[in-house]
Amino acid sequence: MRPFTYERATDLGQAVREASQTPGARFLAGGTNLLDLMKLEIERPQHLIDVSRLPLAGVEDADGGLRIGAMATNSQVAGDRRVREHYPVLTQAIVSGASGQLRNKATTGGNLLQRTRCPYFYDTTKPCNKRTPGAGCAALEGVSRETAILGASTACIAVHPSDMAVALVALGADVETQTPAGDTRRFPLMELHRLPGETPHIETHLIPGELITAVVLPPPPPGGQIYRKARDRASYATAHASIAIAGGQVALGGLAHKPWRAVTAEAALAAGASPTEAMTAELADASVGELNAFKVPLTTRLFAAAVQEISGEAA
Amino acid sequence: MLTTITVNGEARSLDLDPRTTLLDALREHLLLTGTKKGCDHGQCGACTVLVNGVRINACLSLAVAHDGDEVTTIEGLGTPEHLHPMQQAFLTHDAYQCGYCTPGQICSAVGMLREVEAGLPSHATRDVRADAVLDGEEIRERMSGNICRCSAYPQIVAAIAAVAEAES
């Protein structure tokens, strides 16, 4: 691990100001992803601002929904009685990711900002445009099934690994932030992450030093909710494909550089198409290679099964 | 950087390089070598300890970030004369072979049972609205962050189930 200096933030405004003014500064929350990458020297911060003890860990009722503090741990959110009762898709998504120990440490904000698990991002002997912009992408010609089929570019075919974020996108969540200038911003989570384009190293629309302070859930949508995930192992593995359904809203995981809101499938389903037809329409423009082509039928079948399961519960 | 952590009930002050993980602070600075280093990347669970009663991977946590926290390691759970029920159950059920993963398995299992008691669902919980019933499937899912290279899994599940049953 490269040397760095460490400080524990006690004031939100001061933390974001310092983060924007100190060269090489990064926020540290749960650290489960950042420290892993620092050990591999993929992340090389010069200064860590530990925000884990800022008073941002509460889960509060808000306008018929919930306001989840950015420092609330994954376990805390998944186990919250209100989340289990009114947003079961969120609990299901969180507990389908990582391990018990990691979920106890990982935070809501950190989960959204975790880096890709693309094996070529982790392999420092291979070029990666995320690690070194302009270096090239070894995954393009590489041996991996864990690559994107939606929204990818010739610079990057990595996928976003979060399960939680997929459920939050289906639920229509907003993100709340604090900017270095001291302003509070609020915008749809769907607009947090970027597609890779030519700059895959820039993964979100956050400005330097801006800190996620909360995720805000609207009132639960009418209709059933479900999270379904397909992966290589029964537990503790990222998704080849995952699906979150919340009422009429559908989001997909494991397929793109960001949690993917499936608006085409939603519209088709609402217009009376079968789940298979709806997902086939959503994935009509999918760009696949030999190794990840399986994600198209996998996602389509996973969606059909998930819709059937919700219908069964409603009946 | 001066850091004070209460380890197994005793306040310990250390002057640490900020890069020191909680795992290395325990093993290299406090010489509590019961907690093991396996993968050092949060994948194997050998480093599992309880921080403020909650199980975490000590390898993915900076010691300086735990200033003021209470850490329990395998050495603090029980003693050779007075074993923790989970330690005794691992002996009774022969829940290990080489033993390297065992401290992490035991700390993880102790933390896991508290999570069940607190109502935390898992991926194996059919209805996340209802409280989980701790069967073998639930134990396996909840312990998936602890790898046993000798594959003593059936005995590990039996040991944990026995403690859970005795506690209920």
Coordinates of C-alpha atoms in Angstrom, one line a residue:
Chain A
M1 CA 0.0 0.0 0.0
R2 CA 1.3 3.5 -0.8
P3 CA 1.7 5.9 2.1
F4 CA -1.1 8.3 2.8
T5 CA -2.2 10.7 5.6
Y6 CA -5.4 10.1 7.5
E7 CA -7.8 12.3 9.2
R8 CA -11.2 11.7 10.8
A9 CA -13.8 14.2 9.7
T10 CA -16.0 15.7 12.4
D11 CA -17.8 18.3 10.3
L12 CA -19.5 17.7 6.9
G13 CA -18.8 21.1 5.4
Q14 CA -15.1 21.0 6.4
A15 CA -14.8 17.4 5.0
V16 CA -16.1 18.3 1.5
R17 CA -14.0 21.5 1.4
E18 CA -10.9 19.7 2.3
A19 CA -11.6 16.9 -0.1
S20 CA -11.9 19.4 -3.0
Q21 CA -8.7 21.3 -2.0
T22 CA -6.3 18.5 -0.9
P23 CA -4.5 16.8 -3.8
G24 CA -5.1 13.1 -4.0
A25 CA -7.7 13.1 -1.2
R26 CA -10.4 10.4 -1.0
F27 CA -13.3 9.8 1.4
L28 CA -13.1 6.7 3.4
A29 CA -16.4 5.2 4.7
G30 CA -16.6 1.4 5.2
G31 CA -13.5 0.9 3.2
T32 CA -14.3 -2.6 2.1
N33 CA -13.7 -1.7 -1.6
L34 CA -11.2 1.2 -1.3
L35 CA -8.8 -0.7 1.0
D36 CA -8.9 -3.8 -1.2
L37 CA -8.0 -1.7 -4.2
M38 CA -5.3 0.3 -2.2
K39 CA -3.6 -3.0 -1.3
L40 CA -3.4 -3.8 -5.0
E41 CA -2.2 -0.2 -5.6
I42 CA -5.1 0.3 -8.1
E43 CA -6.3 3.1 -5.8
R44 CA -3.5 5.4 -4.6
P45 CA -4.9 8.1 -2.5
Q46 CA -2.5 10.5 -0.8
H47 CA -4.9 11.6 1.9
L48 CA -7.9 9.8 3.4
I49 CA -10.8 11.7 5.0
D50 CA -12.7 9.3 7.2
V51 CA -16.3 10.2 7.0
S52 CA -17.6 7.1 8.7
R53 CA -18.4 8.8 12.0
L54 CA -20.2 11.8 10.5
P55 CA -23.8 11.8 11.7
L56 CA -25.1 10.4 8.4
A57 CA -26.1 6.9 9.4
G58 CA -29.8 7.3 10.3
V59 CA -32.8 5.9 8.4
E60 CA -35.7 8.3 8.8
D61 CA -39.3 8.5 7.6
A62 CA -39.5 11.2 4.9
D63 CA -42.5 12.4 2.9
G64 CA -44.1 9.0 2.8
G65 CA -40.8 7.4 2.0
L66 CA -37.5 6.9 3.7
R67 CA -34.3 8.9 3.9
I68 CA -31.3 6.5 4.2
G69 CA -28.1 8.2 5.5
A70 CA -25.1 7.5 3.3
M71 CA -23.2 6.0 6.3
A72 CA -26.0 3.5 7.1
T73 CA -24.4 0.1 6.6
N74 CA -25.8 -2.4 4.2
S75 CA -26.8 -4.7 7.1
Q76 CA -28.6 -1.8 8.8
V77 CA -30.6 -1.0 5.8
A78 CA -31.4 -4.6 4.8
G79 CA -32.6 -5.3 8.4
D80 CA -34.6 -2.1 8.9
R81 CA -38.2 -3.1 9.7
R82 CA -39.6 -0.4 7.3
V83 CA -37.4 -1.4 4.5
R84 CA -38.3 -5.1 4.9
E85 CA -42.0 -4.3 5.0
H86 CA -42.3 -1.6 2.3
Y87 CA -39.2 -2.0 0.1
P88 CA -38.5 -5.8 0.2
V89 CA -36.8 -5.6 -3.2
L90 CA -34.1 -3.5 -1.5
T91 CA -33.5 -5.9 1.4
Q92 CA -33.4 -8.8 -1.1
A93 CA -30.9 -7.0 -3.3
I94 CA -28.6 -6.1 -0.4
V95 CA -28.5 -9.6 1.1
S96 CA -27.8 -11.1 -2.3
G97 CA -24.5 -9.2 -2.4
A98 CA -21.1 -9.7 -0.7
S99 CA -20.9 -11.5 2.7
G100 CA -22.3 -10.9 6.1
Q101 CA -19.0 -9.4 7.3
L102 CA -18.7 -7.0 4.3
R103 CA -22.4 -5.9 4.6
N104 CA -21.8 -5.0 8.2
K105 CA -19.0 -2.6 7.2
A106 CA -20.0 -1.4 3.7
T107 CA -22.1 1.8 3.6
T108 CA -25.0 2.9 1.4
G109 CA -22.9 5.7 -0.2
G110 CA -19.9 3.5 -0.6
N111 CA -21.9 0.8 -2.3
L112 CA -23.0 3.2 -5.0
L113 CA -19.4 4.3 -5.6
Q114 CA -17.7 0.9 -5.6
R115 CA -15.5 0.2 -8.5
T116 CA -16.1 -2.5 -11.1
R117 CA -15.0 -6.1 -10.5
C118 CA -13.8 -6.5 -14.1
P119 CA -10.9 -8.9 -13.9
Y120 CA -8.8 -6.7 -16.2
F121 CA -9.4 -3.7 -14.0
Y122 CA -7.9 -5.8 -11.1
D123 CA -5.0 -7.2 -13.2
T124 CA -2.4 -4.5 -13.1
T125 CA -0.2 -6.3 -15.7
K126 CA -2.9 -5.6 -18.4
P127 CA -4.0 -2.2 -19.9
C128 CA -7.2 -0.7 -18.5
N129 CA -8.6 2.7 -19.4
K130 CA -10.1 3.0 -16.0
R131 CA -6.7 2.7 -14.3
T132 CA -4.7 4.6 -16.9
P133 CA -6.8 6.7 -19.3
G134 CA -5.8 6.0 -22.9
A135 CA -3.9 2.8 -22.0
G136 CA -6.5 0.6 -23.8
C137 CA -8.9 -2.1 -22.7
A138 CA -7.6 -5.7 -22.3
A139 CA -11.1 -6.9 -21.6
L140 CA -12.2 -6.2 -25.3
E141 CA -10.1 -9.1 -26.5
G142 CA -9.9 -10.8 -23.1
V143 CA -11.4 -14.0 -21.7
S144 CA -14.2 -12.9 -19.5
R145 CA -18.0 -13.5 -19.2
E146 CA -18.3 -10.6 -16.7
T147 CA -18.6 -7.9 -19.4
A148 CA -21.3 -5.4 -20.4
I149 CA -23.8 -6.0 -23.1
L150 CA -25.6 -2.6 -22.8
G151 CA -24.2 0.9 -23.1
A152 CA -20.6 -0.2 -23.4
S153 CA -17.9 1.5 -25.6
T154 CA -14.7 0.6 -27.3
A155 CA -12.9 2.1 -24.3
C156 CA -14.6 0.0 -21.6
I157 CA -16.9 -3.0 -21.3
A158 CA -16.9 -3.2 -17.5
V159 CA -20.1 -3.6 -15.5
H160 CA -21.2 -1.9 -12.2
P161 CA -21.2 -4.6 -9.6
S162 CA -23.8 -3.3 -7.1
D163 CA -27.0 -5.2 -6.3
M164 CA -28.3 -2.5 -4.0
A165 CA -28.2 0.2 -6.6
V166 CA -30.3 -1.9 -9.0
A167 CA -33.1 -2.1 -6.5
L168 CA -32.8 1.6 -5.7
V169 CA -33.1 2.5 -9.4
A170 CA -36.2 0.4 -9.8
L171 CA -37.6 2.1 -6.7
G172 CA -36.9 5.5 -8.3
A173 CA -34.6 6.7 -5.5
D174 CA -32.9 10.1 -5.4
V175 CA -29.4 10.8 -4.2
E176 CA -28.6 13.7 -1.9
T177 CA -25.1 15.2 -1.8
Q178 CA -23.1 18.0 -0.2
T179 CA -21.0 20.0 -2.6
P180 CA -17.7 21.7 -1.7
A181 CA -19.4 25.0 -2.0
G182 CA -21.7 24.0 0.8
D183 CA -24.8 23.4 -1.3
T184 CA -27.1 20.4 -1.0
R185 CA -27.9 18.7 -4.3
R186 CA -30.6 16.2 -4.9
F187 CA -31.1 14.2 -8.2
P188 CA -32.3 10.8 -9.4
L189 CA -29.9 8.0 -8.7
M190 CA -30.3 7.0 -12.3
E191 CA -28.3 10.2 -13.1
L192 CA -25.5 9.4 -10.7
H193 CA -23.5 6.9 -12.8
R194 CA -22.2 7.6 -16.3
L195 CA -21.8 5.2 -19.3
P196 CA -18.1 4.7 -20.1
G197 CA -17.9 6.5 -23.5
E198 CA -14.3 7.6 -24.1
T199 CA -13.7 8.4 -20.4
P200 CA -14.5 5.3 -18.4
H201 CA -12.3 6.5 -15.5
I202 CA -14.9 9.1 -14.8
E203 CA -17.7 7.0 -13.3
T204 CA -20.2 9.4 -11.9
H205 CA -21.5 13.0 -12.3
L206 CA -20.3 14.0 -8.8
I207 CA -17.9 16.9 -8.8
P208 CA -14.5 16.6 -7.0
G209 CA -15.0 16.7 -3.3
E210 CA -18.8 16.2 -3.4
L211 CA -20.0 13.7 -0.9
I212 CA -23.2 11.6 -1.0
T213 CA -25.1 12.2 2.2
A214 CA -28.3 10.2 1.7
V215 CA -30.4 8.1 -0.6
V216 CA -34.1 9.1 -0.6
L217 CA -36.8 6.6 -1.3
P218 CA -40.2 7.8 -2.6
P219 CA -43.3 6.1 -1.2
P220 CA -43.3 2.4 -2.2
P221 CA -44.9 2.0 -5.7
P222 CA -48.1 0.0 -5.9
G223 CA -47.6 -3.6 -7.0
G224 CA -45.2 -6.4 -6.2
Q225 CA -41.5 -6.1 -5.7
I226 CA -38.8 -8.7 -6.3
Y227 CA -35.0 -9.0 -6.8
R228 CA -33.6 -12.0 -8.7
K229 CA -29.9 -12.6 -9.4
A230 CA -28.1 -15.2 -11.5
R231 CA -24.4 -16.0 -10.7
D232 CA -21.8 -18.7 -10.7
R233 CA -22.1 -19.6 -7.0
A234 CA -25.0 -19.8 -4.6
S235 CA -23.6 -17.0 -2.5
Y236 CA -21.0 -14.3 -2.3
A237 CA -20.6 -13.7 -6.0
T238 CA -21.5 -10.8 -8.3
A239 CA -24.3 -11.1 -10.8
H240 CA -24.1 -12.3 -14.4
A241 CA -27.5 -10.7 -14.6
S242 CA -29.9 -9.4 -12.0
I243 CA -33.4 -7.9 -12.1
A244 CA -35.2 -5.6 -9.7
I245 CA -39.0 -5.1 -10.2
A246 CA -40.8 -2.5 -8.1
G247 CA -44.4 -2.2 -9.3
G248 CA -44.2 -1.2 -13.0
Q249 CA -40.5 -0.2 -12.8
V250 CA -37.7 -2.5 -13.8
A251 CA -34.0 -2.2 -13.5
L252 CA -31.2 -4.6 -14.6
G253 CA -27.8 -5.3 -13.0
G254 CA -24.6 -7.0 -14.2
L255 CA -25.2 -5.9 -17.8
A256 CA -23.9 -2.3 -18.0
H257 CA -21.5 0.3 -16.6
K258 CA -24.4 1.5 -14.4
P259 CA -27.6 0.1 -13.0
W260 CA -29.8 -0.1 -16.1
R261 CA -33.4 1.2 -16.0
A262 CA -35.3 -1.0 -18.4
V263 CA -37.7 1.6 -19.8
T264 CA -38.3 -0.3 -23.1
A265 CA -39.3 -3.4 -21.2
E266 CA -41.5 -1.4 -18.8
A267 CA -43.4 0.2 -21.7
A268 CA -43.8 -3.0 -23.6
L269 CA -45.1 -4.8 -20.5
A270 CA -47.5 -2.0 -19.7
A271 CA -48.8 -2.2 -23.4
G272 CA -49.6 -5.9 -22.9
A273 CA -46.4 -7.7 -24.1
S274 CA -45.3 -10.9 -22.4
P275 CA -42.3 -10.6 -20.1
T276 CA -40.2 -12.5 -22.7
E277 CA -41.3 -10.1 -25.5
A278 CA -40.7 -7.1 -23.3
M279 CA -37.2 -8.1 -22.3
T280 CA -36.4 -9.2 -25.9
A281 CA -37.3 -5.7 -26.9
E282 CA -35.1 -4.2 -24.1
L283 CA -32.1 -6.2 -25.2
A284 CA -32.6 -5.8 -29.0
D285 CA -29.6 -3.5 -29.2
A286 CA -27.4 -5.6 -26.9
S287 CA -23.8 -5.8 -28.0
V288 CA -22.5 -9.3 -27.3
G289 CA -19.4 -11.3 -27.8
E290 CA -18.9 -15.0 -27.8
L291 CA -18.4 -15.3 -24.0
N292 CA -21.1 -12.9 -22.8
A293 CA -23.9 -13.7 -25.3
F294 CA -25.4 -16.0 -22.7
K295 CA -26.5 -12.9 -20.8
V296 CA -29.3 -12.2 -23.3
P297 CA -31.3 -15.4 -22.8
L298 CA -30.3 -15.5 -19.2
T299 CA -31.8 -12.0 -18.5
T300 CA -34.9 -12.8 -20.6
R301 CA -35.6 -16.0 -18.7
L302 CA -34.7 -14.4 -15.3
F303 CA -37.2 -11.6 -16.0
A304 CA -40.0 -14.0 -17.1
A305 CA -39.4 -16.1 -13.9
A306 CA -39.4 -12.9 -11.7
V307 CA -42.7 -11.6 -13.3
Q308 CA -44.3 -15.0 -12.8
E309 CA -43.2 -15.2 -9.2
I310 CA -44.7 -11.7 -8.5
S311 CA -47.9 -12.6 -10.2
G312 CA -48.1 -15.8 -8.2
E313 CA -47.7 -13.9 -5.0
A314 CA -50.4 -11.5 -6.0
A315 CA -52.8 -14.2 -6.9
Chain B
M1 CA -0.7 8.0 14.7
L2 CA -1.8 7.4 18.2
T3 CA -4.9 5.1 18.4
T4 CA -6.6 3.5 21.4
I5 CA -8.6 0.4 20.9
T6 CA -10.2 -1.7 23.6
V7 CA -9.2 -5.3 22.7
N8 CA -10.8 -8.1 24.7
G9 CA -11.8 -5.7 27.4
E10 CA -8.4 -4.0 27.8
A11 CA -7.6 -0.5 26.4
R12 CA -4.5 -0.7 24.2
S13 CA -2.8 2.4 22.9
L14 CA -0.7 2.1 19.7
D15 CA 1.3 4.5 17.6
L16 CA 0.5 3.3 14.1
D17 CA 1.3 3.9 10.5
P18 CA -2.1 4.8 9.0
R19 CA -1.7 1.9 6.5
T20 CA -1.9 -0.7 9.4
T21 CA -5.0 -2.8 9.1
L22 CA -6.9 -3.8 12.2
L23 CA -5.7 -7.3 11.4
D24 CA -2.1 -6.4 11.4
A25 CA -2.5 -4.2 14.5
L26 CA -3.9 -7.3 16.3
R27 CA -1.4 -9.8 15.0
E28 CA 1.9 -7.8 14.6
H29 CA 1.5 -5.1 17.3
L30 CA -0.6 -6.7 20.0
L31 CA 0.7 -10.3 19.2
L32 CA -2.8 -11.6 19.3
T33 CA -2.2 -14.2 16.6
G34 CA -5.4 -16.1 17.0
T35 CA -7.0 -14.0 14.3
K36 CA -5.6 -15.3 11.0
K37 CA -4.5 -13.7 7.8
G38 CA -5.8 -15.7 4.8
C39 CA -6.4 -13.8 1.6
D40 CA -6.1 -10.3 3.1
H41 CA -8.8 -9.1 0.7
G42 CA -12.1 -9.9 2.5
Q43 CA -12.8 -13.0 0.6
C44 CA -11.9 -15.8 3.0
G45 CA -13.1 -14.6 6.4
A46 CA -10.1 -16.0 8.4
C47 CA -9.6 -12.5 9.9
T48 CA -13.2 -12.1 11.2
V49 CA -13.4 -10.3 14.5
L50 CA -16.2 -8.6 16.4
V51 CA -16.1 -4.8 16.5
N52 CA -18.6 -3.3 19.0
G53 CA -20.3 -6.8 18.8
V54 CA -20.5 -6.9 15.0
R55 CA -18.5 -9.2 12.8
I56 CA -16.3 -7.7 10.2
N57 CA -13.2 -8.5 8.1
A58 CA -10.3 -7.1 10.1
C59 CA -8.1 -7.1 6.9
L60 CA -10.3 -4.5 5.2
S61 CA -10.3 -2.0 8.0
L62 CA -7.7 0.5 9.0
A63 CA -6.7 0.3 12.7
V64 CA -6.7 4.1 13.0
A65 CA -10.3 4.2 12.0
H66 CA -11.2 2.1 15.1
D67 CA -10.0 4.5 17.7
G68 CA -12.3 4.1 20.6
D69 CA -13.9 0.9 19.4
E70 CA -14.2 -2.4 21.3
V71 CA -12.8 -5.4 19.5
T72 CA -13.3 -9.0 20.5
T73 CA -11.0 -11.6 19.0
I74 CA -11.0 -15.4 19.5
E75 CA -8.7 -14.9 22.5
G76 CA -11.4 -12.8 24.1
L77 CA -14.3 -15.1 23.5
G78 CA -13.3 -17.8 25.9
T79 CA -10.2 -19.3 27.6
P80 CA -8.8 -22.9 27.4
E81 CA -10.4 -23.4 30.9
H82 CA -13.7 -21.7 30.1
L83 CA -14.5 -22.1 26.4
H84 CA -17.2 -20.0 24.8
P85 CA -20.1 -22.3 23.8
M86 CA -19.2 -21.9 20.2
Q87 CA -15.6 -23.0 20.8
Q88 CA -16.9 -26.0 22.7
A89 CA -19.4 -26.8 19.9
F90 CA -16.6 -26.7 17.3
L91 CA -14.7 -29.3 19.4
T92 CA -17.7 -31.4 20.1
H93 CA -18.7 -31.5 16.4
D94 CA -15.1 -31.8 15.1
A95 CA -15.8 -28.7 13.0
Y96 CA -12.3 -28.2 11.6
Q97 CA -9.3 -30.1 10.2
C98 CA -6.2 -27.8 9.9
G99 CA -7.8 -25.2 12.1
Y100 CA -6.6 -22.1 10.3
C101 CA -10.0 -20.8 9.4
T102 CA -11.5 -21.8 12.8
P103 CA -11.0 -18.5 14.8
G104 CA -12.7 -16.6 12.0
Q105 CA -15.4 -19.2 11.7
I106 CA -16.1 -19.0 15.4
C107 CA -16.1 -15.2 15.6
S108 CA -18.3 -15.1 12.5
A109 CA -20.7 -17.6 13.9
V110 CA -21.1 -15.7 17.2
G111 CA -21.7 -12.5 15.3
M112 CA -24.1 -14.2 12.9
L113 CA -26.3 -15.6 15.7
R114 CA -26.7 -12.0 17.0
E115 CA -27.7 -10.8 13.6
V116 CA -30.4 -13.5 13.5
E117 CA -31.6 -12.5 16.9
A118 CA -31.8 -8.9 15.8
G119 CA -34.1 -10.0 12.9
L120 CA -31.6 -9.4 10.0
P121 CA -32.8 -11.4 6.9
S122 CA -30.5 -13.3 4.6
H123 CA -30.5 -14.3 0.9
A124 CA -31.9 -17.7 2.2
T125 CA -34.9 -16.0 3.9
R126 CA -38.0 -16.8 1.8
D127 CA -40.0 -13.9 3.1
V128 CA -37.8 -11.0 4.2
R129 CA -40.9 -9.4 6.0
A130 CA -40.9 -12.4 8.5
D131 CA -38.2 -13.3 10.9
A132 CA -35.8 -15.9 9.7
V133 CA -35.9 -19.5 11.0
L134 CA -32.3 -20.6 11.3
D135 CA -32.1 -23.9 9.4
G136 CA -29.1 -25.4 7.6
E137 CA -29.7 -23.4 4.5
E138 CA -29.8 -20.1 6.5
I139 CA -26.5 -21.0 8.3
R140 CA -24.7 -21.9 5.1
E141 CA -25.8 -18.7 3.4
R142 CA -25.0 -16.5 6.4
M143 CA -21.6 -18.1 6.8
S144 CA -20.6 -17.8 3.1
G145 CA -18.0 -15.2 3.9
N146 CA -15.9 -17.9 5.7
I147 CA -14.1 -20.3 3.6
C148 CA -12.8 -23.7 5.0
R149 CA -10.1 -25.1 2.7
C150 CA -10.4 -28.5 4.5
S151 CA -14.1 -28.4 3.7
A152 CA -15.4 -29.1 7.2
Y153 CA -18.6 -27.4 6.3
P154 CA -21.1 -30.1 7.5
Q155 CA -19.5 -30.2 10.9
I156 CA -19.3 -26.3 11.1
V157 CA -23.0 -26.1 10.3
A158 CA -23.8 -28.8 12.9
A159 CA -21.8 -26.9 15.6
I160 CA -23.5 -23.6 14.9
A161 CA -26.9 -25.2 14.8
A162 CA -26.2 -26.9 18.2
V163 CA -25.3 -23.5 19.8
A164 CA -28.3 -21.8 18.2
E165 CA -30.6 -24.6 19.5
A166 CA -29.1 -24.4 23.0
E167 CA -29.5 -20.6 23.1
S168 CA -33.2 -20.7 22.0

